[in-house]
Each structure stands twice: as C-alpha cells, then as structure tokens.
Amino acid sequence: MPFDHYGVLAGTLSQHFRDTPDDEGAWFHVNLRVDAPDGRYKCAVDVDSHDSATGVQWRSFTVDASMLGPVAALPQGYHELARTSSSGALDYLRHPALRDRPAWPAWLPSWLREILDGWVRPTRPWTSGSNLDAALALEQILVVGRPVLVFGEPFSAGLGMHNIHQNQGDPFGSPWWDENGIWQDGATLTRRPDGRYDVFLNRFSTQKDHTDSDGHPI
C-alpha cells in the first residue's frame, strides 16, 4: 500500500554531507540539513543500491516554478500532500514537468500511450553510475542558503524526511512492493536566484518506468 504520509518540506538548506562508508557497505546517502520555522530537518537522499555498482539512476534539470503547481508558493515547513495530480505531489512517470517523454492527451487509452512512449526517444534519459557519481550530481545543485523543496516520507519521530527517490515500479517480490504508489515520488529541488528550480530525481535500476494505477510495474 502507499505510504501513510507523503509530503514536501519547504525550507532553507543549511548544510549537506555524505555518509561515511563503513566496512559493511551501508546504504549510502547524501544528507541535507534544512531549516524551517519548527526546527532543523534531517533529510537522507538515497544515492546507492545493493543490487549492483551502478544500481542507482538519476536525472538533473531545471524547471520554472509555475510548472510545480501550488508547492512553489507554500510557506516554510512540512506540508502533507494528497496523492493527486493537482496537489503539487510528484510522480516521475505522470507529472508533465518530470516526464521524459511528451505528455500524451488523457483521452488516449493507456495502452496506446505506452506504445507511443516506446516509440519516442526520451528527452531526459536516465544516467547510471556509482553512488559517488550520483552524489556528485546531486551536490551540483546543493547551494547552502538556497530555498529547497524536499519531497518524500516524513520521519515517524523527529524532524526529517526519507524515501527521497522514486516510490513506484518496484518489482513483485521485492521488500518495497507493498509501498508502491502513484503521486508519491520523492525528489530534491533547490531554487535558483532567477526563481527557477534545479531538480534532482533518483531511482534504482530495478524500478520500472511503466506502472499501473497502484504504482506496480506493468
């Protein structure tokens, strides 16, 4: 089932740093510290996978604030988001600002849209690489003092965010199958001086890019 809670943290980036690797090969994160009126949030962005040395994929690009809907105008703090296309929630496969292919008209049947997706060359292909490659790509947009939007699941205790990555398309039998859902993807966005947002999307190579209405892979 989808997450019990999903939302966006709006705040100011005060610090970022990488995990210190240990001898057991722990999951590797880039950690953000984000200031908001109720305190300093801890945000752990996944840039690693145990499946292979290149099990993580990412995209970086820039969008206008108007493409993000209501979230760009939210005051600082954590905000719960409905899992809908109008709330400001993110979906890598459905959000018109995030899709790597044209947004086909909604009146086209889903099977036809999938065929068209297969014919069209992606405008923003995924980059694959090591955890260090992904960390470096993310760090390019992490400027201390910038306003940030961090999408994901809030901590159950304390101030923080995790599951800051694609949260759908995990294959049947994986530990994360039950958490698949649409309009609940995580991402890291930082606001540029010109008002546009630099976007970092990240997923694992096992996650599929065609999903049904429950977020399960097709």
CSV table of C-alpha atoms in Angstrom, one decimal:
chain,number,residue,atom,x,y,z
A,1,MET,CA,0.0,0.0,0.0
A,2,PRO,CA,1.2,3.6,-0.5
A,3,PHE,CA,2.9,5.5,2.4
A,4,ASP,CA,0.7,6.6,5.3
A,5,HIS,CA,2.2,10.0,5.0
A,6,TYR,CA,3.7,11.8,2.0
A,7,GLY,CA,4.6,15.5,1.6
A,8,VAL,CA,7.0,18.2,0.9
A,9,LEU,CA,9.4,20.1,3.2
A,10,ALA,CA,10.0,23.7,2.3
A,11,GLY,CA,13.0,25.4,4.0
A,12,THR,CA,16.5,26.7,3.6
A,13,LEU,CA,19.5,24.5,3.0
A,14,SER,CA,21.9,24.9,5.9
A,15,GLN,CA,24.3,22.0,5.3
A,16,HIS,CA,24.9,18.9,3.3
A,17,PHE,CA,27.3,16.0,3.6
A,18,ARG,CA,27.8,12.4,2.5
A,19,ASP,CA,27.5,9.3,4.7
A,20,THR,CA,30.8,7.9,6.0
A,21,PRO,CA,31.1,4.4,4.4
A,22,ASP,CA,31.7,1.6,6.8
A,23,ASP,CA,33.2,-1.9,6.3
A,24,GLU,CA,29.7,-3.5,5.8
A,25,GLY,CA,28.8,-1.4,2.8
A,26,ALA,CA,26.0,0.5,4.3
A,27,TRP,CA,23.4,2.2,2.1
A,28,PHE,CA,24.9,5.5,1.0
A,29,HIS,CA,23.1,8.8,1.3
A,30,VAL,CA,23.7,12.5,0.8
A,31,ASN,CA,22.4,14.1,3.9
A,32,LEU,CA,20.7,17.5,3.9
A,33,ARG,CA,20.1,19.8,6.9
A,34,VAL,CA,17.1,22.0,6.1
A,35,ASP,CA,16.0,24.9,8.4
A,36,ALA,CA,12.2,25.6,8.8
A,37,PRO,CA,10.3,27.5,11.4
A,38,ASP,CA,9.8,24.4,13.6
A,39,GLY,CA,13.4,23.4,13.6
A,40,ARG,CA,16.2,21.8,11.6
A,41,TYR,CA,15.2,18.8,9.5
A,42,LYS,CA,17.3,15.8,8.6
A,43,CYS,CA,16.9,14.6,5.0
A,44,ALA,CA,18.5,11.5,3.7
A,45,VAL,CA,18.7,11.2,-0.1
A,46,ASP,CA,19.4,7.7,-1.4
A,47,VAL,CA,22.2,7.6,-3.9
A,48,ASP,CA,23.0,3.9,-3.6
A,49,SER,CA,21.8,0.4,-4.3
A,50,HIS,CA,22.9,-3.0,-3.2
A,51,ASP,CA,21.9,-4.6,-6.4
A,52,SER,CA,25.0,-3.6,-8.4
A,53,ALA,CA,27.7,-1.0,-8.5
A,54,THR,CA,25.6,1.0,-11.0
A,55,GLY,CA,22.2,0.3,-9.4
A,56,VAL,CA,21.3,3.9,-9.0
A,57,GLN,CA,20.0,6.2,-11.8
A,58,TRP,CA,19.4,10.0,-11.8
A,59,ARG,CA,18.3,13.0,-13.8
A,60,SER,CA,19.1,16.7,-13.2
A,61,PHE,CA,17.4,19.6,-15.0
A,62,THR,CA,15.8,22.9,-14.3
A,63,VAL,CA,12.1,23.9,-14.4
A,64,ASP,CA,10.0,27.0,-14.0
A,65,ALA,CA,8.3,27.4,-10.6
A,66,SER,CA,5.0,27.6,-12.4
A,67,MET,CA,5.4,24.0,-13.5
A,68,LEU,CA,5.4,22.8,-9.9
A,69,GLY,CA,1.8,23.9,-9.1
A,70,PRO,CA,0.9,25.1,-5.6
A,71,VAL,CA,4.0,23.7,-3.8
A,72,ALA,CA,6.2,26.5,-5.1
A,73,ALA,CA,4.2,29.1,-3.1
A,74,LEU,CA,4.0,27.1,0.2
A,75,PRO,CA,5.4,28.7,3.4
A,76,GLN,CA,8.4,27.1,5.0
A,77,GLY,CA,7.7,23.9,6.9
A,78,TYR,CA,6.4,20.4,6.2
A,79,HIS,CA,3.2,20.0,4.2
A,80,GLU,CA,1.2,16.9,3.7
A,81,LEU,CA,0.2,16.3,0.1
A,82,ALA,CA,-2.7,14.4,-1.4
A,83,ARG,CA,-1.7,11.7,-3.9
A,84,THR,CA,-3.3,13.6,-6.8
A,85,SER,CA,-2.1,15.5,-9.9
A,86,SER,CA,-3.4,18.8,-8.6
A,87,SER,CA,-1.9,18.9,-5.1
A,88,GLY,CA,1.7,19.5,-6.0
A,89,ALA,CA,2.6,15.9,-5.4
A,90,LEU,CA,5.3,14.4,-7.7
A,91,ASP,CA,5.1,11.4,-10.0
A,92,TYR,CA,8.1,10.8,-12.2
A,93,LEU,CA,6.0,9.0,-14.8
A,94,ARG,CA,3.0,11.3,-14.9
A,95,HIS,CA,3.9,14.8,-13.8
A,96,PRO,CA,4.2,16.9,-17.0
A,97,ALA,CA,7.3,18.7,-15.7
A,98,LEU,CA,9.1,15.5,-14.8
A,99,ARG,CA,8.2,13.0,-17.6
A,100,ASP,CA,11.0,12.1,-20.0
A,101,ARG,CA,8.5,11.9,-22.9
A,102,PRO,CA,5.7,14.2,-24.2
A,103,ALA,CA,2.5,14.3,-22.1
A,104,TRP,CA,0.0,12.5,-24.3
A,105,PRO,CA,-3.6,13.6,-24.2
A,106,ALA,CA,-5.6,12.0,-21.3
A,107,TRP,CA,-8.3,10.8,-23.7
A,108,LEU,CA,-5.8,8.4,-25.3
A,109,PRO,CA,-6.2,4.9,-23.9
A,110,SER,CA,-3.4,3.8,-21.6
A,111,TRP,CA,-2.2,1.0,-23.9
A,112,LEU,CA,-1.8,3.5,-26.7
A,113,ARG,CA,0.2,5.9,-24.5
A,114,GLU,CA,2.5,3.1,-23.5
A,115,ILE,CA,3.1,2.2,-27.2
A,116,LEU,CA,3.8,5.9,-28.0
A,117,ASP,CA,6.2,6.1,-25.1
A,118,GLY,CA,8.1,3.2,-26.5
A,119,TRP,CA,8.5,4.9,-29.9
A,120,VAL,CA,9.6,8.3,-28.7
A,121,ARG,CA,13.2,8.9,-27.7
A,122,PRO,CA,13.4,10.1,-24.0
A,123,THR,CA,14.1,13.9,-23.8
A,124,ARG,CA,15.9,13.4,-20.4
A,125,PRO,CA,17.4,9.9,-20.3
A,126,TRP,CA,18.4,8.4,-17.0
A,127,THR,CA,22.1,8.5,-16.1
A,128,SER,CA,23.5,5.4,-14.5
A,129,GLY,CA,26.6,5.3,-12.3
A,130,SER,CA,28.1,4.6,-8.9
A,131,ASN,CA,26.9,6.0,-5.6
A,132,LEU,CA,29.8,8.6,-5.8
A,133,ASP,CA,28.7,9.6,-9.3
A,134,ALA,CA,25.2,10.1,-8.1
A,135,ALA,CA,26.3,12.0,-5.0
A,136,LEU,CA,28.4,14.4,-7.1
A,137,ALA,CA,25.5,15.0,-9.5
A,138,LEU,CA,23.2,15.9,-6.6
A,139,GLU,CA,25.8,18.1,-4.9
A,140,GLN,CA,25.9,20.3,-8.0
A,141,ILE,CA,22.5,21.8,-7.0
A,142,LEU,CA,23.1,21.9,-3.3
A,143,VAL,CA,24.0,25.5,-2.5
A,144,VAL,CA,23.9,26.5,1.2
A,145,GLY,CA,21.4,29.3,1.8
A,146,ARG,CA,19.1,28.3,-1.1
A,147,PRO,CA,15.4,27.7,-0.6
A,148,VAL,CA,14.7,24.0,-1.1
A,149,LEU,CA,11.8,21.7,-1.6
A,150,VAL,CA,12.3,18.1,-0.4
A,151,PHE,CA,9.6,15.6,-1.4
A,152,GLY,CA,9.2,12.2,0.4
A,153,GLU,CA,8.0,10.5,3.5
A,154,PRO,CA,8.4,12.3,6.9
A,155,PHE,CA,10.1,10.5,9.8
A,156,SER,CA,7.7,8.8,12.2
A,157,ALA,CA,9.5,10.5,15.0
A,158,GLY,CA,11.5,13.7,15.0
A,159,LEU,CA,12.0,16.2,12.2
A,160,GLY,CA,13.2,14.6,9.0
A,161,MET,CA,12.4,13.2,5.5
A,162,HIS,CA,13.4,9.9,3.9
A,163,ASN,CA,12.3,7.8,0.8
A,164,ILE,CA,13.5,10.7,-1.2
A,165,HIS,CA,13.5,8.8,-4.5
A,166,GLN,CA,11.1,7.1,-6.9
A,167,ASN,CA,8.5,5.3,-4.9
A,168,GLN,CA,6.7,3.1,-7.5
A,169,GLY,CA,7.7,0.5,-10.0
A,170,ASP,CA,9.4,-1.9,-7.5
A,171,PRO,CA,9.1,-5.5,-8.8
A,172,PHE,CA,6.9,-8.2,-7.3
A,173,GLY,CA,8.7,-10.0,-4.6
A,174,SER,CA,10.9,-7.0,-3.6
A,175,PRO,CA,10.7,-5.7,0.0
A,176,TRP,CA,9.2,-2.5,-1.4
A,177,TRP,CA,6.4,-3.9,-3.5
A,178,ASP,CA,3.8,-3.0,-0.8
A,179,GLU,CA,5.0,0.6,-0.8
A,180,ASN,CA,4.4,1.2,-4.5
A,181,GLY,CA,2.1,4.1,-5.2
A,182,ILE,CA,1.5,6.8,-7.7
A,183,TRP,CA,1.9,10.6,-7.0
A,184,GLN,CA,4.2,9.9,-4.0
A,185,ASP,CA,7.7,10.1,-5.5
A,186,GLY,CA,10.5,11.8,-3.7
A,187,ALA,CA,12.8,14.5,-5.1
A,188,THR,CA,15.2,17.3,-4.2
A,189,LEU,CA,14.7,20.8,-5.6
A,190,THR,CA,16.6,23.9,-4.9
A,191,ARG,CA,15.5,27.4,-6.0
A,192,ARG,CA,17.9,29.4,-8.2
A,193,PRO,CA,18.4,33.2,-7.9
A,194,ASP,CA,16.2,33.6,-11.1
A,195,GLY,CA,13.3,31.8,-9.4
A,196,ARG,CA,13.6,28.6,-11.3
A,197,TYR,CA,14.2,25.3,-9.6
A,198,ASP,CA,17.1,22.9,-10.1
A,199,VAL,CA,15.6,19.3,-9.9
A,200,PHE,CA,17.4,16.1,-8.9
A,201,LEU,CA,15.4,12.8,-9.5
A,202,ASN,CA,16.8,9.5,-8.4
A,203,ARG,CA,15.6,5.9,-8.6
A,204,PHE,CA,17.0,2.3,-8.5
A,205,SER,CA,17.7,0.4,-11.7
A,206,THR,CA,15.2,-2.3,-10.6
A,207,GLN,CA,12.3,0.2,-10.6
A,208,LYS,CA,10.3,0.2,-13.8
A,209,ASP,CA,9.1,3.3,-15.8
A,210,HIS,CA,5.6,2.0,-16.6
A,211,THR,CA,3.2,1.4,-13.7
A,212,ASP,CA,-0.5,0.8,-13.2
A,213,SER,CA,-2.8,2.9,-11.0
A,214,ASP,CA,-1.4,1.2,-7.9
A,215,GLY,CA,2.2,2.0,-8.8
A,216,HIS,CA,3.0,-1.6,-9.6
A,217,PRO,CA,5.1,-2.3,-12.7
A,218,ILE,CA,3.3,-3.1,-15.9
